[in-house]
PDB file of C-alpha atoms in Angstrom:
ATOM      1  CA  MET A 250     -44.696  -4.425  -3.580  1.00 83.00           C
ATOM      2  CA  LYS A 251     -44.187  -0.879  -2.283  1.00 83.00           C
ATOM      3  CA  HIS A 252     -40.645  -1.711  -1.109  1.00 88.00           C
ATOM      4  CA  PHE A 253     -39.880  -3.278  -4.467  1.00 89.00           C
ATOM      5  CA  LEU A 254     -41.010  -0.165  -6.349  1.00 90.00           C
ATOM      6  CA  ASN A 255     -39.139   2.069  -3.890  1.00 91.00           C
ATOM      7  CA  SER A 256     -35.925   0.193  -4.702  1.00 93.00           C
ATOM      8  CA  PHE A 257     -36.275   1.334  -8.327  1.00 93.00           C
ATOM      9  CA  ARG A 258     -36.934   4.900  -7.199  1.00 94.00           C
ATOM     10  CA  TYR A 259     -33.833   4.844  -4.974  1.00 94.00           C
ATOM     11  CA  ALA A 260     -31.729   3.378  -7.786  1.00 95.00           C
ATOM     12  CA  MET A 261     -32.933   6.077 -10.189  1.00 95.00           C
ATOM     13  CA  SER A 262     -32.099   8.685  -7.562  1.00 94.00           C
ATOM     14  CA  GLY A 263     -28.542   7.328  -7.426  1.00 94.00           C
ATOM     15  CA  ILE A 264     -28.205   7.412 -11.193  1.00 94.00           C
ATOM     16  CA  LEU A 265     -29.498  10.985 -11.322  1.00 93.00           C
ATOM     17  CA  PHE A 266     -27.191  12.060  -8.480  1.00 92.00           C
ATOM     18  CA  SER A 267     -24.199  10.625 -10.319  1.00 93.00           C
ATOM     19  CA  ALA A 268     -25.206  12.281 -13.578  1.00 93.00           C
ATOM     20  CA  LYS A 269     -25.847  15.603 -11.880  1.00 92.00           C
ATOM     21  CA  TYR A 270     -22.721  15.831  -9.727  1.00 92.00           C
ATOM     22  CA  GLU A 271     -20.093  13.706 -11.448  1.00 93.00           C
ATOM     23  CA  ARG A 272     -18.536  15.173 -14.581  1.00 93.00           C
ATOM     24  CA  ASN A 273     -16.872  11.865 -15.470  1.00 94.00           C
ATOM     25  CA  MET A 274     -20.260  10.145 -15.288  1.00 95.00           C
ATOM     26  CA  ARG A 275     -21.631  12.645 -17.798  1.00 96.00           C
ATOM     27  CA  ILE A 276     -18.613  12.003 -20.042  1.00 96.00           C
ATOM     28  CA  HIS A 277     -19.244   8.241 -19.900  1.00 96.00           C
ATOM     29  CA  MET A 278     -22.925   8.772 -20.695  1.00 96.00           C
ATOM     30  CA  VAL A 279     -22.230  11.002 -23.702  1.00 97.00           C
ATOM     31  CA  ILE A 280     -19.561   8.688 -25.084  1.00 97.00           C
ATOM     32  CA  THR A 281     -21.929   5.738 -24.685  1.00 97.00           C
ATOM     33  CA  LEU A 282     -24.602   7.529 -26.700  1.00 97.00           C
ATOM     34  CA  TYR A 283     -22.142   8.341 -29.489  1.00 97.00           C
ATOM     35  CA  VAL A 284     -20.754   4.790 -29.489  1.00 97.00           C
ATOM     36  CA  LEU A 285     -24.252   3.370 -29.819  1.00 96.00           C
ATOM     37  CA  TYR A 286     -25.155   5.885 -32.531  1.00 96.00           C
ATOM     38  CA  PHE A 287     -22.059   5.209 -34.636  1.00 96.00           C
ATOM     39  CA  THR A 288     -22.686   1.454 -34.603  1.00 96.00           C
ATOM     40  CA  LYS A 289     -25.235   2.138 -37.359  1.00 95.00           C
ATOM     41  CA  PHE A 290     -22.329   2.653 -39.783  1.00 96.00           C
ATOM     42  CA  TYR A 291     -20.824  -0.766 -39.022  1.00 96.00           C
ATOM     43  CA  ASP A 292     -21.878  -4.322 -39.699  1.00 95.00           C
ATOM     44  CA  PHE A 293     -21.332  -5.486 -36.141  1.00 96.00           C
ATOM     45  CA  THR A 294     -22.520  -8.897 -35.077  1.00 96.00           C
ATOM     46  CA  ARG A 295     -24.844  -9.242 -32.115  1.00 96.00           C
ATOM     47  CA  VAL A 296     -21.908 -10.383 -30.010  1.00 96.00           C
ATOM     48  CA  GLU A 297     -19.922  -7.268 -30.919  1.00 96.00           C
ATOM     49  CA  ILE A 298     -22.896  -5.033 -30.056  1.00 96.00           C
ATOM     50  CA  ILE A 299     -23.320  -6.858 -26.756  1.00 96.00           C
ATOM     51  CA  LEU A 300     -19.600  -6.419 -26.067  1.00 96.00           C
ATOM     52  CA  LEU A 301     -19.861  -2.671 -26.715  1.00 96.00           C
ATOM     53  CA  ILE A 302     -22.913  -2.339 -24.493  1.00 96.00           C
ATOM     54  CA  LEU A 303     -21.325  -4.347 -21.659  1.00 96.00           C
ATOM     55  CA  THR A 304     -18.119  -2.349 -21.971  1.00 96.00           C
ATOM     56  CA  CYS A 305     -19.991   0.955 -21.722  1.00 96.00           C
ATOM     57  CA  ILE A 306     -22.127  -0.325 -18.842  1.00 96.00           C
ATOM     58  CA  SER A 307     -19.048  -1.478 -16.931  1.00 96.00           C
ATOM     59  CA  ALA A 308     -17.420   1.953 -17.173  1.00 96.00           C
ATOM     60  CA  ILE A 309     -20.644   3.713 -16.111  1.00 97.00           C
ATOM     61  CA  THR A 310     -21.257   1.244 -13.301  1.00 97.00           C
ATOM     62  CA  LEU A 311     -17.736   1.570 -11.948  1.00 96.00           C
ATOM     63  CA  GLU A 312     -18.044   5.368 -12.085  1.00 96.00           C
ATOM     64  CA  MET A 313     -21.152   5.065  -9.904  1.00 96.00           C
ATOM     65  CA  VAL A 314     -19.380   2.690  -7.499  1.00 97.00           C
ATOM     66  CA  ASN A 315     -16.498   5.165  -7.344  1.00 96.00           C
ATOM     67  CA  THR A 316     -18.945   7.966  -6.534  1.00 94.00           C
ATOM     68  CA  SER A 317     -20.584   5.944  -3.779  1.00 95.00           C
ATOM     69  CA  ILE A 318     -17.200   5.083  -2.274  1.00 95.00           C
ATOM     70  CA  GLU A 319     -16.172   8.751  -2.358  1.00 93.00           C
ATOM     71  CA  VAL A 320     -19.404   9.833  -0.658  1.00 92.00           C
ATOM     72  CA  VAL A 321     -19.075   7.218   2.086  1.00 94.00           C
ATOM     73  CA  ILE A 322     -15.406   8.051   2.669  1.00 94.00           C
ATOM     74  CA  ASP A 323     -16.259  11.764   2.861  1.00 91.00           C
ATOM     75  CA  LYS A 324     -18.903  10.906   5.473  1.00 90.00           C
ATOM     76  CA  VAL A 325     -16.694   8.776   7.700  1.00 92.00           C
ATOM     77  CA  SER A 326     -13.491  10.733   7.139  1.00 90.00           C
ATOM     78  CA  PRO A 327     -14.333  14.392   6.477  1.00 87.00           C
ATOM     79  CA  HIS A 328     -10.711  15.455   7.039  1.00 90.00           C
ATOM     80  CA  TYR A 329      -7.708  14.279   5.065  1.00 90.00           C
ATOM     81  CA  HIS A 330      -6.564  10.800   5.997  1.00 91.00           C
ATOM     82  CA  THR A 331      -4.083   8.623   4.125  1.00 94.00           C
ATOM     83  CA  LEU A 332      -6.379   5.577   4.199  1.00 94.00           C
ATOM     84  CA  ALA A 333      -9.291   7.662   2.881  1.00 93.00           C
ATOM     85  CA  LYS A 334      -7.069   8.835   0.029  1.00 94.00           C
ATOM     86  CA  ILE A 335      -6.029   5.261  -0.750  1.00 96.00           C
ATOM     87  CA  GLY A 336      -9.677   4.148  -0.796  1.00 95.00           C
ATOM     88  CA  LYS A 337     -10.628   6.913  -3.204  1.00 95.00           C
ATOM     89  CA  ASP A 338      -7.559   6.340  -5.382  1.00 96.00           C
ATOM     90  CA  VAL A 339      -8.203   2.595  -5.677  1.00 97.00           C
ATOM     91  CA  ALA A 340     -11.840   3.186  -6.652  1.00 96.00           C
ATOM     92  CA  ALA A 341     -10.766   5.779  -9.230  1.00 96.00           C
ATOM     93  CA  GLY A 342      -8.158   3.322 -10.512  1.00 97.00           C
ATOM     94  CA  ALA A 343     -10.863   0.723 -11.105  1.00 96.00           C
ATOM     95  CA  VAL A 344     -12.738   3.239 -13.256  1.00 96.00           C
ATOM     96  CA  LEU A 345      -9.551   4.081 -15.138  1.00 97.00           C
ATOM     97  CA  ILE A 346      -8.830   0.419 -15.920  1.00 97.00           C
ATOM     98  CA  ALA A 347     -12.404  -0.143 -17.150  1.00 96.00           C
ATOM     99  CA  THR A 348     -12.219   3.010 -19.260  1.00 96.00           C
ATOM    100  CA  ILE A 349      -8.880   2.068 -20.809  1.00 97.00           C
ATOM    101  CA  GLY A 350     -10.312  -1.346 -21.592  1.00 96.00           C
ATOM    102  CA  ALA A 351     -13.365   0.290 -23.180  1.00 96.00           C
ATOM    103  CA  VAL A 352     -11.154   2.518 -25.334  1.00 96.00           C
ATOM    104  CA  VAL A 353      -9.072  -0.449 -26.485  1.00 97.00           C
ATOM    105  CA  ILE A 354     -12.201  -2.460 -27.329  1.00 96.00           C
ATOM    106  CA  GLY A 355     -13.636   0.576 -29.124  1.00 96.00           C
ATOM    107  CA  ILE A 356     -10.498   1.033 -31.216  1.00 96.00           C
ATOM    108  CA  ILE A 357     -10.421  -2.657 -32.132  1.00 96.00           C
ATOM    109  CA  LEU A 358     -14.081  -2.674 -33.178  1.00 96.00           C
ATOM    110  CA  PHE A 359     -14.388   0.778 -34.762  1.00 97.00           C
ATOM    111  CA  TRP A 360     -11.032   1.216 -36.517  1.00 97.00           C
ATOM    112  CA  ASP A 361     -11.899   0.951 -40.184  1.00 95.00           C
ATOM    113  CA  ILE A 362     -10.730   3.672 -42.592  1.00 96.00           C
ATOM    114  CA  ALA A 363     -13.417   2.782 -45.142  1.00 95.00           C
ATOM    115  CA  VAL A 364     -16.139   3.303 -42.540  1.00 96.00           C
ATOM    116  CA  PHE A 365     -14.506   6.549 -41.377  1.00 96.00           C
ATOM    117  CA  THR A 366     -14.760   7.753 -44.979  1.00 96.00           C
ATOM    118  CA  GLU A 367     -18.423   6.691 -45.114  1.00 95.00           C
ATOM    119  CA  ILE A 368     -19.138   8.581 -41.881  1.00 95.00           C
ATOM    120  CA  TRP A 369     -17.330  11.673 -43.199  1.00 95.00           C
ATOM    121  CA  ASN A 370     -19.316  11.543 -46.434  1.00 95.00           C
ATOM    122  CA  TYR A 371     -22.569  11.074 -44.512  1.00 94.00           C
ATOM    123  CA  PHE A 372     -22.056  14.206 -42.431  1.00 94.00           C
ATOM    124  CA  SER A 373     -20.320  16.366 -45.033  1.00 93.00           C
ATOM    125  CA  GLY A 374     -22.813  15.449 -47.757  1.00 92.00           C
ATOM    126  CA  SER A 375     -25.869  16.683 -45.898  1.00 91.00           C
ATOM    127  CA  VAL A 376     -26.336  20.079 -44.300  1.00 94.00           C
ATOM    128  CA  SER A 377     -29.055  18.754 -41.982  1.00 94.00           C
ATOM    129  CA  SER A 378     -26.886  15.849 -40.807  1.00 94.00           C
ATOM    130  CA  SER A 379     -23.972  18.234 -40.230  1.00 94.00           C
ATOM    131  CA  LEU A 380     -26.183  20.608 -38.249  1.00 96.00           C
ATOM    132  CA  ILE A 381     -27.621  17.784 -36.160  1.00 95.00           C
ATOM    133  CA  LEU A 382     -24.111  16.510 -35.389  1.00 95.00           C
ATOM    134  CA  ALA A 383     -22.909  20.016 -34.499  1.00 96.00           C
ATOM    135  CA  ALA A 384     -25.953  20.589 -32.281  1.00 97.00           C
ATOM    136  CA  SER A 385     -25.410  17.250 -30.541  1.00 96.00           C
ATOM    137  CA  LEU A 386     -21.738  18.065 -29.936  1.00 96.00           C
ATOM    138  CA  ILE A 387     -22.648  21.461 -28.462  1.00 96.00           C
ATOM    139  CA  ALA A 388     -25.383  19.902 -26.312  1.00 95.00           C
ATOM    140  CA  SER A 389     -22.936  17.212 -25.165  1.00 96.00           C
ATOM    141  CA  PHE A 390     -20.296  19.798 -24.285  1.00 95.00           C
ATOM    142  CA  LEU A 391     -22.834  21.811 -22.283  1.00 94.00           C
ATOM    143  CA  PHE A 392     -24.210  18.691 -20.560  1.00 94.00           C
ATOM    144  CA  ILE A 393     -20.725  17.580 -19.552  1.00 94.00           C
ATOM    145  CA  ASN A 394     -19.425  20.954 -18.414  1.00 92.00           C
ATOM    146  CA  LEU A 395     -22.436  22.657 -16.884  1.00 87.00           C
ATOM    147  CA  GLY A 396     -23.374  19.997 -14.369  1.00 75.00           C
ATOM    148  CA  LYS A 397     -23.306  20.583 -10.645  1.00 70.00           C
ATOM    149  CA  ARG A 398     -19.902  20.319  -9.015  1.00 64.00           C
ATOM    150  CA  ARG A 399     -20.674  20.806  -5.360  1.00 63.00           C
ATOM    151  CA  LYS A 400     -21.289  17.240  -4.248  1.00 60.00           C
ATOM    152  CA  ARG A 401     -19.976  17.863  -0.722  1.00 60.00           C
ATOM    153  CA  HIS A 402     -22.279  20.849  -0.291  1.00 61.00           C
ATOM    154  CA  VAL A 403     -25.270  18.698  -1.245  1.00 64.00           C
ATOM    155  CA  ALA A 404     -24.135  15.895   1.049  1.00 61.00           C
ATOM    156  CA  LYS A 405     -23.847  18.307   4.001  1.00 62.00           C
ATOM    157  CA  LYS A 406     -27.273  19.769   3.211  1.00 63.00           C
ATOM    158  CA  ILE A 407     -28.829  16.294   3.129  1.00 63.00           C
ATOM    159  CA  GLU A 408     -27.023  15.384   6.361  1.00 64.00           C
ATOM    160  CA  ASN A 409     -28.366  18.499   8.094  1.00 64.00           C
ATOM    161  CA  GLU A 410     -31.921  17.596   7.060  1.00 62.00           C
ATOM    162  CA  GLU A 411     -31.662  14.243   8.852  1.00 59.00           C
TER     163      GLU A 411
END
C-alpha cells in the first residue's frame, strides 16, 4: 500500500515540477481553467464537455511528456547534439499539434456571436464581475510569467544531492 501511495506522491511531484518550471504548462493550465469557466455560458452536451476536457488534458499531458523528454535528454546529452535537438523538437512538435487541435476544437465549439454578446453583457453589466475577471486575468498573467525558469539549475542541484 505504501508503494501505491508513493506513486501518487511522485506523480504530484511531477505535475508540480512542470507547473513550476514550464511556462507553457502554466499557459495550458490557465487556458484550461478559462475554457472550463466559460462553458457555463453555453448549452454544451455532455459529449461536448467531455471533448473539451479530453482536449485540454491531452495538451497538458503532452506538455508534461515533452518536459520529461527534455529533462532526460539534458541528462544523457548535456552538450549540444543533433540527435538530442531532434528528440526535443519532435516532442515539442507533438505538443504543438495537440495545441493546434485544441484551438480548432475550441473555435468550433465556442464560436457563437450571440453567446459572445451574452458574455460581454455579463461582465460589462456588473462591476463585481468585471473586477473578478480583471483580477483573474492579472493573477493568470503573474502565474504564467513569474514561474521558475531555471530547470537545468534545479536538475543539476538534484543530481549533486544524489
